[in-house]
Each structure stands twice: as C-alpha cells, then as structure tokens.
Amino acid sequence: MTRDVQYGTAVASVYDTLIAPAMPTGEAVDRLRPHVAGGRVLEIGVGTGRIAAPVASIAAHVVGVDNSEPMLEQFRAKGLPGNVELVRADFRRPLPVTGTFTAAYSTMGSLACVSSRDELTRALTHVRQALEPGAALSLEYYSTATYRPLVALHTLTVPTPDRPGTTTFTVTLDDADILTMDTRIDEDGKAPVLFGEQVLLIERDDVEACLARAGFTVEDVAPAGEHEPYDWYTARADG
C-alpha cells in the first residue's frame, strides 16, 4: 500500500531547488488557464505551490490540499498569495473543504498515490463531490509509455539539472501495478538525499474508466511526449 505521507521532509528539502526546476510550470498553467481563470479552484497535491502560485494570479480563489505538512510549510515560507488557502488533508478520504469549485486540477501525478483502481475511483469521487456540475478536472497521471521502460532498466543515473551531481532512480513494478521508485540525489559536497514513492501505474483506458465511475466525462487525453513523465487528462464533472 502507498505510504500515508510520501513526500515528507526529505523531498521538501530539495523540491524547489532540484525537482521543480526540471518541470517548468508554463505549459501546465497554459493548459489550465481556460478552466481556472476567474474561478474558485481546487488543487489536489498543492505541495510547495509550484502551480498554485501562478494559477492564483488568474483565478479568483485557490484552495490547495496536501497531506504533507513539510511541503505545505515550504509553500507558507515563500509567502502565500492573498487568494490562496491551504488545507492539510488526504484526498483518499472525503475532502474537508466548504462550498463548491468551478475547476480542479492535480499535477505531477499526485492522484496516482493510491493502492488500487478502486481507491483511485474513490479519490476521484471525493474531488467530484467538491465540484459544480460541468466543472473541469485537469490532471497529470503517470504514463505507462514512459515508466514501463524504466522498470525494464531497473536503475537509471542521470546528471542533476543545473547542479553538479547525479540523480539515481531505482524502479520496480509489482503484480498489483504498484510502481515503486526510490530516488537518490548526490550533489557535490553535500550528503545524499534519499526518498521513495509508490504510485498506481495503469493504462490510459483504466484511468479513464476510474474517472467515468467517479462521475466525470473525459474530454481529452494528451499523451506524454518522449521522455515526459505524465499523460494529461481533461474531464468534466457530470451534472
């Protein structure tokens, strides 16, 4: 089963300096813009505010949900935009938010942090319950086209972007479709940073089926490009 809080202190300590810079925000914000502009918006897996901060400049209000207090602390330390509210919560349970939202989104594969298709469906149902009918849900989900070859490699070491050092990924996939990826970041002159994550790696038609069971109609799926980690889904909350 996936860990209660996967992205704790170790990840938070390097997220903004080493991880986030490898995933520029511009394309994601451009994709979200038509759905979030001027609206009351929910982000699932807000983390350190990589996406929430720029979205706040075009949305009326943003509520960001995350179960990792260290990640939320990093966001607060940078200074929250006045129209951003943070809620510590686990999306695998009913969301402790009030009112409804005109749009929701989840980037960096956050919604894949579940242990089964049923758990993913329940998590998506919790999001659906917070949305107005017709509201857009945009999400990035781990691409099997990218990650199955990594499983075959098992271990991959690459230069750390813009830093002197390397990042090593050790990747496995079990019979329950749980992908485990252990990461070691070695930066010259510093102690290694180690952390792991577990996500449900399923095919696109499975993700679409979970969305449908949760009360969404899928409008579009943009497959991950070469060496990109996530497929991008756009769905609408059923009336």
Short mmCIF file of N, CA, C and O in Angstrom, two decimals, residues 102-151:
data_model
loop_
_atom_site.label_atom_id
_atom_site.label_comp_id
_atom_site.label_asym_id
_atom_site.label_seq_id
_atom_site.Cartn_x
_atom_site.Cartn_y
_atom_site.Cartn_z
N THR A 102 -15.33 25.68 -9.24
CA THR A 102 -15.60 25.74 -10.68
C THR A 102 -14.59 24.95 -11.49
O THR A 102 -14.81 24.70 -12.68
N ALA A 103 -13.48 24.56 -10.87
CA ALA A 103 -12.46 23.77 -11.55
C ALA A 103 -11.57 23.12 -10.51
O ALA A 103 -11.46 23.60 -9.37
N ALA A 104 -10.93 22.02 -10.90
CA ALA A 104 -9.95 21.36 -10.05
C ALA A 104 -8.82 20.85 -10.94
O ALA A 104 -9.01 20.61 -12.12
N TYR A 105 -7.65 20.69 -10.33
CA TYR A 105 -6.53 20.14 -11.09
C TYR A 105 -5.57 19.44 -10.14
O TYR A 105 -5.57 19.67 -8.93
N SER A 106 -4.77 18.56 -10.72
CA SER A 106 -3.77 17.82 -9.97
C SER A 106 -2.61 17.54 -10.91
O SER A 106 -2.79 16.88 -11.94
N THR A 107 -1.42 18.04 -10.59
CA THR A 107 -0.25 17.87 -11.45
C THR A 107 0.77 16.92 -10.80
O THR A 107 0.60 16.48 -9.66
N MET A 108 1.81 16.62 -11.54
CA MET A 108 2.91 15.78 -11.06
C MET A 108 2.43 14.41 -10.58
O MET A 108 3.06 13.77 -9.73
N GLY A 109 1.32 13.91 -11.12
CA GLY A 109 0.88 12.57 -10.80
C GLY A 109 0.39 12.36 -9.39
O GLY A 109 0.33 11.21 -8.92
N SER A 110 -0.03 13.43 -8.70
CA SER A 110 -0.41 13.30 -7.29
C SER A 110 -1.53 12.28 -7.09
O SER A 110 -1.51 11.51 -6.12
N LEU A 111 -2.52 12.27 -7.97
CA LEU A 111 -3.66 11.38 -7.78
C LEU A 111 -3.31 9.91 -8.01
O LEU A 111 -4.13 9.03 -7.73
N ALA A 112 -2.12 9.63 -8.49
CA ALA A 112 -1.68 8.24 -8.65
C ALA A 112 -1.19 7.65 -7.34
O ALA A 112 -0.89 6.44 -7.29
N CYS A 113 -1.14 8.43 -6.28
CA CYS A 113 -0.65 7.93 -4.98
C CYS A 113 -1.75 7.16 -4.26
O CYS A 113 -2.22 7.54 -3.18
N VAL A 114 -2.18 6.08 -4.88
CA VAL A 114 -3.23 5.21 -4.37
C VAL A 114 -2.78 3.76 -4.54
O VAL A 114 -1.81 3.50 -5.26
N SER A 115 -3.52 2.84 -3.92
CA SER A 115 -3.07 1.45 -3.93
C SER A 115 -3.85 0.55 -4.87
O SER A 115 -3.51 -0.62 -5.02
N SER A 116 -4.92 1.08 -5.48
CA SER A 116 -5.73 0.24 -6.36
C SER A 116 -6.61 1.12 -7.24
O SER A 116 -6.77 2.32 -6.98
N ARG A 117 -7.21 0.50 -8.25
CA ARG A 117 -8.15 1.23 -9.10
C ARG A 117 -9.37 1.67 -8.29
O ARG A 117 -9.90 2.77 -8.51
N ASP A 118 -9.81 0.85 -7.36
CA ASP A 118 -10.95 1.23 -6.53
C ASP A 118 -10.62 2.45 -5.67
O ASP A 118 -11.46 3.35 -5.50
N GLU A 119 -9.40 2.48 -5.13
CA GLU A 119 -9.02 3.63 -4.31
C GLU A 119 -8.89 4.89 -5.16
O GLU A 119 -9.27 5.98 -4.72
N LEU A 120 -8.40 4.75 -6.38
CA LEU A 120 -8.34 5.89 -7.28
C LEU A 120 -9.75 6.40 -7.59
O LEU A 120 -10.00 7.61 -7.58
N THR A 121 -10.67 5.49 -7.84
CA THR A 121 -12.06 5.88 -8.11
C THR A 121 -12.65 6.62 -6.92
O THR A 121 -13.31 7.66 -7.09
N ARG A 122 -12.41 6.12 -5.71
CA ARG A 122 -12.92 6.81 -4.53
C ARG A 122 -12.31 8.20 -4.38
O ARG A 122 -13.01 9.16 -4.05
N ALA A 123 -11.01 8.31 -4.62
CA ALA A 123 -10.36 9.62 -4.52
C ALA A 123 -10.95 10.59 -5.53
O ALA A 123 -11.22 11.76 -5.21
N LEU A 124 -11.15 10.13 -6.75
CA LEU A 124 -11.75 10.98 -7.78
C LEU A 124 -13.18 11.34 -7.41
O LEU A 124 -13.64 12.46 -7.71
N THR A 125 -13.89 10.43 -6.76
CA THR A 125 -15.25 10.73 -6.31
C THR A 125 -15.25 11.84 -5.27
O THR A 125 -16.12 12.73 -5.27
N HIS A 126 -14.25 11.84 -4.39
CA HIS A 126 -14.15 12.92 -3.40
C HIS A 126 -13.94 14.26 -4.10
O HIS A 126 -14.50 15.28 -3.68
N VAL A 127 -13.14 14.27 -5.15
CA VAL A 127 -12.95 15.51 -5.92
C VAL A 127 -14.25 15.91 -6.60
O VAL A 127 -14.66 17.08 -6.56
N ARG A 128 -14.92 14.94 -7.20
CA ARG A 128 -16.19 15.23 -7.88
C ARG A 128 -17.20 15.85 -6.93
O ARG A 128 -17.94 16.78 -7.32
N GLN A 129 -17.26 15.39 -5.69
CA GLN A 129 -18.23 15.90 -4.72
C GLN A 129 -17.98 17.36 -4.37
O GLN A 129 -18.89 18.04 -3.88
N ALA A 130 -16.77 17.85 -4.62
CA ALA A 130 -16.44 19.24 -4.32
C ALA A 130 -16.66 20.17 -5.50
O ALA A 130 -16.48 21.38 -5.37
N LEU A 131 -17.06 19.62 -6.65
CA LEU A 131 -17.15 20.41 -7.88
C LEU A 131 -18.59 20.71 -8.28
O LEU A 131 -19.50 19.92 -8.04
N GLU A 132 -18.76 21.85 -8.93
CA GLU A 132 -20.04 22.16 -9.55
C GLU A 132 -20.23 21.27 -10.78
O GLU A 132 -19.25 20.87 -11.42
N PRO A 133 -21.47 20.96 -11.14
CA PRO A 133 -21.69 20.23 -12.40
C PRO A 133 -21.08 20.99 -13.58
O PRO A 133 -21.21 22.21 -13.67
N GLY A 134 -20.39 20.26 -14.43
CA GLY A 134 -19.75 20.87 -15.59
C GLY A 134 -18.37 21.43 -15.32
O GLY A 134 -17.68 21.86 -16.25
N ALA A 135 -17.92 21.40 -14.05
CA ALA A 135 -16.59 21.91 -13.73
C ALA A 135 -15.52 21.03 -14.37
O ALA A 135 -15.69 19.82 -14.52
N ALA A 136 -14.42 21.63 -14.74
CA ALA A 136 -13.31 20.90 -15.37
C ALA A 136 -12.39 20.31 -14.32
O ALA A 136 -12.08 20.96 -13.31
N LEU A 137 -11.95 19.08 -14.56
CA LEU A 137 -10.87 18.46 -13.80
C LEU A 137 -9.73 18.20 -14.77
O LEU A 137 -9.89 17.50 -15.76
N SER A 138 -8.56 18.77 -14.46
CA SER A 138 -7.36 18.55 -15.25
C SER A 138 -6.35 17.80 -14.38
O SER A 138 -6.15 18.17 -13.22
N LEU A 139 -5.75 16.75 -14.94
CA LEU A 139 -4.79 16.03 -14.12
C LEU A 139 -3.69 15.40 -14.96
O LEU A 139 -3.91 15.01 -16.10
N GLU A 140 -2.51 15.36 -14.35
CA GLU A 140 -1.39 14.62 -14.90
C GLU A 140 -1.33 13.26 -14.21
O GLU A 140 -1.43 13.18 -12.98
N TYR A 141 -1.19 12.21 -15.02
CA TYR A 141 -1.10 10.85 -14.47
C TYR A 141 0.10 10.14 -15.11
O TYR A 141 0.38 10.32 -16.29
N TYR A 142 0.76 9.32 -14.32
CA TYR A 142 1.97 8.64 -14.77
C TYR A 142 1.73 7.88 -16.08
O TYR A 142 0.79 7.10 -16.18
N SER A 143 2.59 8.11 -17.04
CA SER A 143 2.46 7.48 -18.35
C SER A 143 3.14 6.11 -18.37
O SER A 143 4.34 5.99 -18.07
N THR A 144 2.38 5.08 -18.73
CA THR A 144 2.98 3.74 -18.83
C THR A 144 4.02 3.69 -19.94
O THR A 144 5.00 2.93 -19.85
N ALA A 145 3.84 4.51 -20.99
CA ALA A 145 4.80 4.51 -22.09
C ALA A 145 6.17 4.99 -21.63
O ALA A 145 7.20 4.61 -22.20
N THR A 146 6.20 5.80 -20.60
CA THR A 146 7.46 6.30 -20.06
C THR A 146 8.01 5.39 -18.97
O THR A 146 9.21 5.10 -18.93
N TYR A 147 7.14 4.92 -18.08
CA TYR A 147 7.62 4.23 -16.88
C TYR A 147 7.86 2.74 -17.06
O TYR A 147 8.71 2.16 -16.37
N ARG A 148 7.16 2.07 -17.97
CA ARG A 148 7.43 0.65 -18.16
C ARG A 148 8.86 0.42 -18.67
O ARG A 148 9.52 -0.53 -18.23
N PRO A 149 9.37 1.24 -19.60
CA PRO A 149 10.78 1.08 -19.97
C PRO A 149 11.74 1.32 -18.81
O PRO A 149 12.80 0.68 -18.73
N LEU A 150 11.38 2.21 -17.88
CA LEU A 150 12.24 2.44 -16.71
C LEU A 150 12.24 1.21 -15.80
O LEU A 150 13.27 0.87 -15.21
N VAL A 151 11.09 0.55 -15.70
CA VAL A 151 11.03 -0.69 -14.93
C VAL A 151 11.97 -1.72 -15.55
O VAL A 151 12.69 -2.44 -14.83
#
